[in-house]
Short mmCIF file of C-alpha atoms in Angstrom, two decimals:
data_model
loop_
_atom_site.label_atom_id
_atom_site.label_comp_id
_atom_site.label_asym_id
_atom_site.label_seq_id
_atom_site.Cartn_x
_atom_site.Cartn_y
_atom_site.Cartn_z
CA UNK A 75 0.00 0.00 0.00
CA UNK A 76 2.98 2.32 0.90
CA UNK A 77 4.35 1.77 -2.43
CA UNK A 78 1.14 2.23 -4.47
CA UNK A 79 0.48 5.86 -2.37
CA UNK A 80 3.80 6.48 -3.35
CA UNK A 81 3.91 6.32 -6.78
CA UNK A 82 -0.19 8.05 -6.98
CA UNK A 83 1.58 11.25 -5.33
CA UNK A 84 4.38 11.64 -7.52
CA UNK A 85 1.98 11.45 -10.06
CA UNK A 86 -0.06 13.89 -8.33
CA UNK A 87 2.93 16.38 -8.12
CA UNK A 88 4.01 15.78 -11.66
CA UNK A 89 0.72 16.75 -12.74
CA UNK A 90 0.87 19.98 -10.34
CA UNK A 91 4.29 20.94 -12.05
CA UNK A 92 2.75 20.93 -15.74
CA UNK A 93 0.10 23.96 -14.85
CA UNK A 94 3.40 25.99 -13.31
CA UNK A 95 4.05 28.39 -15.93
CA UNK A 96 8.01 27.70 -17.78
CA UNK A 97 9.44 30.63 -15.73
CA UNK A 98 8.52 28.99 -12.03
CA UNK A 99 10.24 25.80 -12.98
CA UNK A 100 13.43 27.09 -14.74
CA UNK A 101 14.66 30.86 -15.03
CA UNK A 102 14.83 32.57 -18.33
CA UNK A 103 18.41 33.06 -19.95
CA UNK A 104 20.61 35.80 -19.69
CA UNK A 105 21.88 37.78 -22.30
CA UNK A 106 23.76 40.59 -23.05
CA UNK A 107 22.20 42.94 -25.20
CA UNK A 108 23.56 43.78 -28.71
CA UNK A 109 23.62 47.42 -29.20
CA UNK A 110 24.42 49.38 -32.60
CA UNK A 111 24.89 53.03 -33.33
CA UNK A 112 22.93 54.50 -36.22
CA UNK A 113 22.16 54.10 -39.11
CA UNK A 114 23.29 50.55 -38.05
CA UNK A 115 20.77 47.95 -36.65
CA UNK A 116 21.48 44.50 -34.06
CA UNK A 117 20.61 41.63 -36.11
CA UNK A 118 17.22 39.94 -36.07
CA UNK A 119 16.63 37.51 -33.16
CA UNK A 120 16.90 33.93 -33.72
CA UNK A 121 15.83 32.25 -30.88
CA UNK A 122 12.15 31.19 -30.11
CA UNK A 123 12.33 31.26 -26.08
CA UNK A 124 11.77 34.45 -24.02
CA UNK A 125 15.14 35.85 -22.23
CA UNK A 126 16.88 38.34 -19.51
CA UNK A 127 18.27 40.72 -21.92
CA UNK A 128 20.16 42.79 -19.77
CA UNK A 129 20.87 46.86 -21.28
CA UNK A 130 24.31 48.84 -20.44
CA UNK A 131 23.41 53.03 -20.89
CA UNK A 132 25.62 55.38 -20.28
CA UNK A 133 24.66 58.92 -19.54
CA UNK A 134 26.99 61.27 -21.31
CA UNK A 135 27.34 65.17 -21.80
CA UNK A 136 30.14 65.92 -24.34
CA UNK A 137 31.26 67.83 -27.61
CA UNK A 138 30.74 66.89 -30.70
CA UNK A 139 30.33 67.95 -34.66
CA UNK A 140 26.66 69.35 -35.17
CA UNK A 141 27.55 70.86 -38.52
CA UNK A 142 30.53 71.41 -40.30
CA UNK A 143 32.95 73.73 -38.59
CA UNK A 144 30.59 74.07 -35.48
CA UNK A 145 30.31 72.23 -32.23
CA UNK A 146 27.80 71.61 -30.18
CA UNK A 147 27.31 70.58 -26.32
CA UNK A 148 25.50 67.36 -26.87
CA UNK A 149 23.38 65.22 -23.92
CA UNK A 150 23.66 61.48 -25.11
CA UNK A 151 23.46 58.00 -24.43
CA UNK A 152 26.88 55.80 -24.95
CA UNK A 153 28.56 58.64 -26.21
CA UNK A 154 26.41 58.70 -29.26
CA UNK A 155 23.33 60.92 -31.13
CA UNK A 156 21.17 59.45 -31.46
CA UNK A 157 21.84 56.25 -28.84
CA UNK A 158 22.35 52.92 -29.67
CA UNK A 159 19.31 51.06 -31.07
CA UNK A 160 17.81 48.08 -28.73
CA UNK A 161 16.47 44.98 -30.20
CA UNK A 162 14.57 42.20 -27.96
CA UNK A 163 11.72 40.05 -28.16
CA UNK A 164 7.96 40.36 -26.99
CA UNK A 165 7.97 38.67 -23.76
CA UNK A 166 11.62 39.48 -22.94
CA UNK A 167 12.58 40.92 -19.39
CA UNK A 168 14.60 43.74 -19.99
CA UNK A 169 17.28 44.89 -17.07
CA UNK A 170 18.61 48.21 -17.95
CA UNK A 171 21.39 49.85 -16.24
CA UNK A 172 21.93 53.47 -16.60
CA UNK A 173 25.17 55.10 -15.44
CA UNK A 174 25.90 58.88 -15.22
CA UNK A 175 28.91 59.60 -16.19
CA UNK A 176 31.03 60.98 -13.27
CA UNK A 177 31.79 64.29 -15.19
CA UNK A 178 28.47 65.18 -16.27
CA UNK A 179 26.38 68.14 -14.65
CA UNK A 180 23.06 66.35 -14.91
CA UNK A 181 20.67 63.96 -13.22
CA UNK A 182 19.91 61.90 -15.95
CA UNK A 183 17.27 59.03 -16.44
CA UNK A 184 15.54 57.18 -19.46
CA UNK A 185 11.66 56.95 -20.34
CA UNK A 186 11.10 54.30 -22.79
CA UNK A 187 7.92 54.10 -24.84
CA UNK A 188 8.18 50.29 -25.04
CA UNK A 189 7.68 49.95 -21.47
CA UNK A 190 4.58 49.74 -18.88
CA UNK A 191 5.33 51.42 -15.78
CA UNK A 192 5.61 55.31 -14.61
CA UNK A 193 7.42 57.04 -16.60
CA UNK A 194 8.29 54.53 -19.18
CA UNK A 195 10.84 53.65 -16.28
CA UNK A 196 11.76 57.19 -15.61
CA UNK A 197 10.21 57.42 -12.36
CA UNK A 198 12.46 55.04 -10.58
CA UNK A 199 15.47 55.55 -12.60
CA UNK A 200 16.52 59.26 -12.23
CA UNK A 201 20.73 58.82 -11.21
CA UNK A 202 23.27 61.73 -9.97
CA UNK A 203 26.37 62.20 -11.51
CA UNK A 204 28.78 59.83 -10.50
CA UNK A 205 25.93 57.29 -9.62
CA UNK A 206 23.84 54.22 -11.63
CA UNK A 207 20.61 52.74 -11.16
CA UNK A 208 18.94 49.61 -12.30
CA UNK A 209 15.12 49.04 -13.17
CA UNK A 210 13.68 45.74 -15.04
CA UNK A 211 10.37 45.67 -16.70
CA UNK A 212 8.63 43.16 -19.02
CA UNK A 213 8.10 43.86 -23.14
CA UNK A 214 4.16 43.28 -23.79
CA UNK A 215 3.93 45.29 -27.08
CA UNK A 216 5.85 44.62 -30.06
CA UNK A 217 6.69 47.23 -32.36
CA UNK A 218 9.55 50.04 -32.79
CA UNK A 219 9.41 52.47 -29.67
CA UNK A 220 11.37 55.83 -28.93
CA UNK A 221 12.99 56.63 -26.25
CA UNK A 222 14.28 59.54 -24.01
CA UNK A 223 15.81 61.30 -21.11
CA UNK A 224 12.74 62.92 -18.97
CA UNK A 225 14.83 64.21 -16.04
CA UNK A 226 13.31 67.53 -14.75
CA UNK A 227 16.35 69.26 -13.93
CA UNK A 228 16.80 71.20 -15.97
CA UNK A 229 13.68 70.35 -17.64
CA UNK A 230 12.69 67.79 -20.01
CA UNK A 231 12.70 69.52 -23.09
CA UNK A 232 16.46 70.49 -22.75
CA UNK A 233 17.79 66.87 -22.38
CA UNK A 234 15.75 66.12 -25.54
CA UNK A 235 16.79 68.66 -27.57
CA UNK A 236 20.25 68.07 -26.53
CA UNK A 237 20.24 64.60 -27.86
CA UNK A 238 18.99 62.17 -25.42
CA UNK A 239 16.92 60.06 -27.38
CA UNK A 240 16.97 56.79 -29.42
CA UNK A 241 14.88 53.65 -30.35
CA UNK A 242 14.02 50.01 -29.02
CA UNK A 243 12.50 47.53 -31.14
CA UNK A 244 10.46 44.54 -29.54
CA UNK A 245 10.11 42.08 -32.49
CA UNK A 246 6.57 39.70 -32.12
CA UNK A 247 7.61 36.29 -30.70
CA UNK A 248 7.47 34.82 -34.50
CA UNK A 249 9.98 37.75 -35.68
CA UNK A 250 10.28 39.61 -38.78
CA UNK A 251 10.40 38.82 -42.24
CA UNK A 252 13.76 38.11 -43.62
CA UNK A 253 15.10 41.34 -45.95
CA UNK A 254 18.24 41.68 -47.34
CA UNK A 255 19.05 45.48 -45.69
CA UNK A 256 18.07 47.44 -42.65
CA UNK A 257 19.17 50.62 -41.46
CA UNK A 258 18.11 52.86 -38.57
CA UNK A 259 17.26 56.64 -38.89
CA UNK A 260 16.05 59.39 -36.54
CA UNK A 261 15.21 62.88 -37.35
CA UNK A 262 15.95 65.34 -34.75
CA UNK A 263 15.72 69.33 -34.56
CA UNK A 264 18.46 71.72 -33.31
CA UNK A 265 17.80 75.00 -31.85
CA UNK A 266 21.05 76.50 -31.13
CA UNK A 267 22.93 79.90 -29.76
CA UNK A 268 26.95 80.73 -29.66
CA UNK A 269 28.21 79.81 -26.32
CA UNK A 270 31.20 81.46 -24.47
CA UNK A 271 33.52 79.39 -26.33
CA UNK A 272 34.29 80.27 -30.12
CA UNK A 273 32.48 78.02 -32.60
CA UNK A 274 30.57 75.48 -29.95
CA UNK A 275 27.13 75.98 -30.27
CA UNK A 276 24.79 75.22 -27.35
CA UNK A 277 20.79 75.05 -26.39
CA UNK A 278 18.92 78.34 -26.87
CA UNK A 279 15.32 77.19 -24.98
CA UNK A 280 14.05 80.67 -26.44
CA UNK A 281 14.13 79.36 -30.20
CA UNK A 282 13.16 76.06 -28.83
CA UNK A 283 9.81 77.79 -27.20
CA UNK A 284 9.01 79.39 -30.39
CA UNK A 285 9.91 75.60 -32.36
CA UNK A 286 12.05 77.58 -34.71
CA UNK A 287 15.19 74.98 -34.94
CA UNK A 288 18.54 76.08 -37.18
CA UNK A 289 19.27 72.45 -37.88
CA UNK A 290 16.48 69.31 -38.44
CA UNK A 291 19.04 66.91 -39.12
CA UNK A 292 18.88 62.33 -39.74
CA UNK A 293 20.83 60.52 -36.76
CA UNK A 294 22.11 63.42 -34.70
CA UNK A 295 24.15 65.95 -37.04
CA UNK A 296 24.25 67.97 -40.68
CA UNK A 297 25.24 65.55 -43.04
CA UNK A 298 25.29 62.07 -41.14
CA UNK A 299 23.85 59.76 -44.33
CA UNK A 300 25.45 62.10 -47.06
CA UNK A 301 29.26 60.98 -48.74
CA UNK A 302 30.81 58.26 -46.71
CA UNK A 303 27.80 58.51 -44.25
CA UNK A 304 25.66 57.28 -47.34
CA UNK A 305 23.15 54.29 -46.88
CA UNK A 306 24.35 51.73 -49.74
CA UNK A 307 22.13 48.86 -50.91
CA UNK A 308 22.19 46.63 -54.53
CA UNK A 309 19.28 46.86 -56.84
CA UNK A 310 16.71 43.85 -56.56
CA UNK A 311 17.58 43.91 -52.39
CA UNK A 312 15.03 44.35 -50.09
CA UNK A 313 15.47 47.32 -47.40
CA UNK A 314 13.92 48.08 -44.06
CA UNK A 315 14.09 51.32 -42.51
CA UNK A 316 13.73 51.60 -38.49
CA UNK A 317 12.57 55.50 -38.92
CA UNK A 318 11.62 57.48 -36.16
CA UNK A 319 11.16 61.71 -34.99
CA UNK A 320 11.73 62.20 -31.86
CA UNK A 321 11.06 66.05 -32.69
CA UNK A 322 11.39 67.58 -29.63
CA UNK A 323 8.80 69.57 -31.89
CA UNK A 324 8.06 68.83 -35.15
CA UNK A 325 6.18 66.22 -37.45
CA UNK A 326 7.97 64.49 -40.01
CA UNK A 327 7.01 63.67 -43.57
CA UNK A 328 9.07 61.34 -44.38
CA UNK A 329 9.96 60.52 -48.16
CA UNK A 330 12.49 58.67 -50.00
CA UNK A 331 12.60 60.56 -53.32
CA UNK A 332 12.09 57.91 -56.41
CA UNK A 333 11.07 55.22 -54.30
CA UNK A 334 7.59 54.10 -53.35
CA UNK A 335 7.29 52.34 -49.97
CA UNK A 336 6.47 48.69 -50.62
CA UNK A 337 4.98 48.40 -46.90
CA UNK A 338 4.77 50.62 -43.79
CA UNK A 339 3.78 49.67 -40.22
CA UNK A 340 1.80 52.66 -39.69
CA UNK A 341 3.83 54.53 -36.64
CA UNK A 342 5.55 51.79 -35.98
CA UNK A 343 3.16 49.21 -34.78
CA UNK A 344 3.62 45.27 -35.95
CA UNK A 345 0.25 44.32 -34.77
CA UNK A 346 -1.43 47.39 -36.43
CA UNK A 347 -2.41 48.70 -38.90
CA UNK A 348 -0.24 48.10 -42.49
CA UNK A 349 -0.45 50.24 -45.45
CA UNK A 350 0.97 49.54 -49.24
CA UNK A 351 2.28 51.59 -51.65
CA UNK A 352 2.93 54.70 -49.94
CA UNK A 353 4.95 57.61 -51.10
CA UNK A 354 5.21 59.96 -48.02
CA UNK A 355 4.31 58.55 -44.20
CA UNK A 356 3.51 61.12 -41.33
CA UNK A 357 5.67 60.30 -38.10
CA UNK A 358 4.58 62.17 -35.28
CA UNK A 359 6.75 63.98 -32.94
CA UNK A 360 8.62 60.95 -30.29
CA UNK A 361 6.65 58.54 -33.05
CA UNK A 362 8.31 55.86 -35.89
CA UNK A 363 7.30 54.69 -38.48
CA UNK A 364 8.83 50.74 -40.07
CA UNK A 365 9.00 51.02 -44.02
CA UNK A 366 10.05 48.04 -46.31
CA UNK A 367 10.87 48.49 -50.27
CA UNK A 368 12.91 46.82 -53.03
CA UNK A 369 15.32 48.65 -54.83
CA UNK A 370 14.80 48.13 -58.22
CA UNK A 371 17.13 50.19 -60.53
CA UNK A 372 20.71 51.82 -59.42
CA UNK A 373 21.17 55.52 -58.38
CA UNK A 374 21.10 57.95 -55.23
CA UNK A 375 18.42 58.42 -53.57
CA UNK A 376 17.59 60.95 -51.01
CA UNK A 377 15.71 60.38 -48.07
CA UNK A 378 13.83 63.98 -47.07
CA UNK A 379 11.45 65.45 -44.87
CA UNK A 380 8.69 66.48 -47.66
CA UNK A 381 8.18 69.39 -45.12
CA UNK A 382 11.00 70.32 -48.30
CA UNK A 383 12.16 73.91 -46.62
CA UNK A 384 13.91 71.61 -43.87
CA UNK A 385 16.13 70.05 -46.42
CA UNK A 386 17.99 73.23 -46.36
CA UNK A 387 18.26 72.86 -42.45
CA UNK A 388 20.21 69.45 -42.93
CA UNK A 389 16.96 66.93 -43.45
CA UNK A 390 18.35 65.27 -45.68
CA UNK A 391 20.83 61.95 -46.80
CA UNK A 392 21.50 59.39 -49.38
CA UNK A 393 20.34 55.68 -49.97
CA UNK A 394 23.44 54.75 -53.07
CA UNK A 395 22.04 51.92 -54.74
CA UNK A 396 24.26 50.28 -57.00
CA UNK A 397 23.84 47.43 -59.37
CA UNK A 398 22.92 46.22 -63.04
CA UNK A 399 20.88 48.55 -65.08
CA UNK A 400 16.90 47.61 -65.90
CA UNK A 401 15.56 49.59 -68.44
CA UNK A 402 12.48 48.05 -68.85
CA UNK A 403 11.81 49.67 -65.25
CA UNK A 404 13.26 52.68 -65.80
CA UNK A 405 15.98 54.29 -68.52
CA UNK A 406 16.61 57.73 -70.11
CA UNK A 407 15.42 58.43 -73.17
CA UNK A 408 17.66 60.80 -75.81
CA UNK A 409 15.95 62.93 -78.16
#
């Protein structure tokens, strides 16, 4: 009889330890996030099982080239404007760690549109020079999110404008599909004044107030995708471009001049809605925007904000195609 009760209540736990959810039997992996600075993108995840992808930020506030001969006073992430792009998976546990950088001025903290919580996380992650704090949270939503410093001090607005903004993407569990290129772009305005040093520019809040910016610029400066900066693909490849406008003002109207958007996840949603053969999407300020195309002939194209005056303030950059001619797509014709 012992032996019979025996056996009925390891049955009975066994049964118990099926309903347990995955997680209370064994803990998820731990990874360490792959992080890439624009226009580059981390590669598409390949497994099929939810992880602990844990996220290294840096806090930074340093000099660097806004335009070509003048400096700026930039507020980043990782040294870098815009920050590094973050890729996980729905379902993931993100830990993030964000470090101030010993030198800096600023309390510094990160609000992240892909996450539930106050704040987007800012609300229990605001960190003092010299100091680093640590928040997790869970990604329900999949789709491409922005993110951004929110610390009050000075006030928002100024560590946005200064450059403290980037993009996460949480792919759906069953991922994305395959395409030969992707490349990630964020439009950003400028609104700048002469500081006390000669040719470093700095944040004027007044022009900022009246959202009259001097530069509206792709992935953090004048002239980022133009000559070596240039986007390259092959005609017949397939590209995908993470886009987002993080503003602090502005909407974008995003174009690709002699190109025709194949697909677009309509500001940035994958289980949204999808539009087809579009020529200009609308990208609201701290919005994105996924577009897919195939290149189909060779050439440079530029990638513009149709709002076209703001091509003269730097909103512009190059997508150099190259690749065997098709004329029965598109050719010049001599008279």
């Amino acid at each position: 009889m012992f032996f019979l009760w025996k056996i009925r209540s390891c049955f009975a736990i066994a049964s118990l330890l099926c309903l347990l959810p995955f997680g209370a039997l064994a803990e998820q992996p731990t990874i360490q996030a792959t992080l890439t600075f624009a226009p580059k993108v981390p590669p598409p995840i390949s497994r099929s099982t939810q992880a602990r992808v844990v996220v290294d930020f840096e806090a930074n506030e340093f000099t660097g080239e806004l335009t070509h001969g003048e400096q700026y006073t930039y507020w980043g992430f990782n040294q870098s404007v815009p920050g590094p792009m973050i890729r996980v998976r729905q379902n993931d546990t993100v830990e993030f760690h964000l470090k101030n950088h010993k030198d800096n001025r600023f309390p510094h903290n990160i609000d992240l549109h892909a996450v539930n919580g106050p704040g987007g996380g800012a609300a229990v992650n605001l960190v003092i020079p010299g100091k680093k704090s640590i928040f997790s949270f869970k990604v329900l939503n999949p789709g491409l999110y922005i993110y951004h410093c929110a610390s009050p001090v000075p006030n928002i607005p100024a560590h946005i404008a200064n450059g403290m903004y980037g993009m996460i993407l949480v792919e759906p569990e069953q991922g994305l599909p395959k395409v030969d290129r992707e490349f990630y772009v964020l439009q950003s305005e400028f609104f700048t004044q002469p500081s006390t040093q000669p040719d470093l520019l700095e944040l004027s809040m007044e022009k900022g107030l009246a959202e009259h910016p001097d530069y509206v610029v792709f992935n953090g400066k004048d002239g980022a995708l133009t000559g070596d900066g240039a986007l390259k693909a092959v005609a017949g490849e397939t590209v995908r471009m993470f886009f987002g406008n993080i503003g602090p003002n502005s909407i974008s109207s995003f174009h690709i001049i002699g190109e025709i958007f194949d697909t677009v996840y309509i500001e940035g949603s994958l289980k949204g809605a999808v539009n087809h053969n579009v020529q200009t999407t609308v990208v609201p300020s701290a919005g994105s925007t996924i577009v897919e195309f195939i290149v189909d002939v060779p050439g440079d194209y530029l990638l513009v904000d149709h709002s076209i005056f703001r091509v003269a303030k730097g909103a512009v950059g190059f997508l150099s195609v190259t690749g065997k001619e098709k004329p029965d797509i598109f050719k010049s014709i001599q008279k």
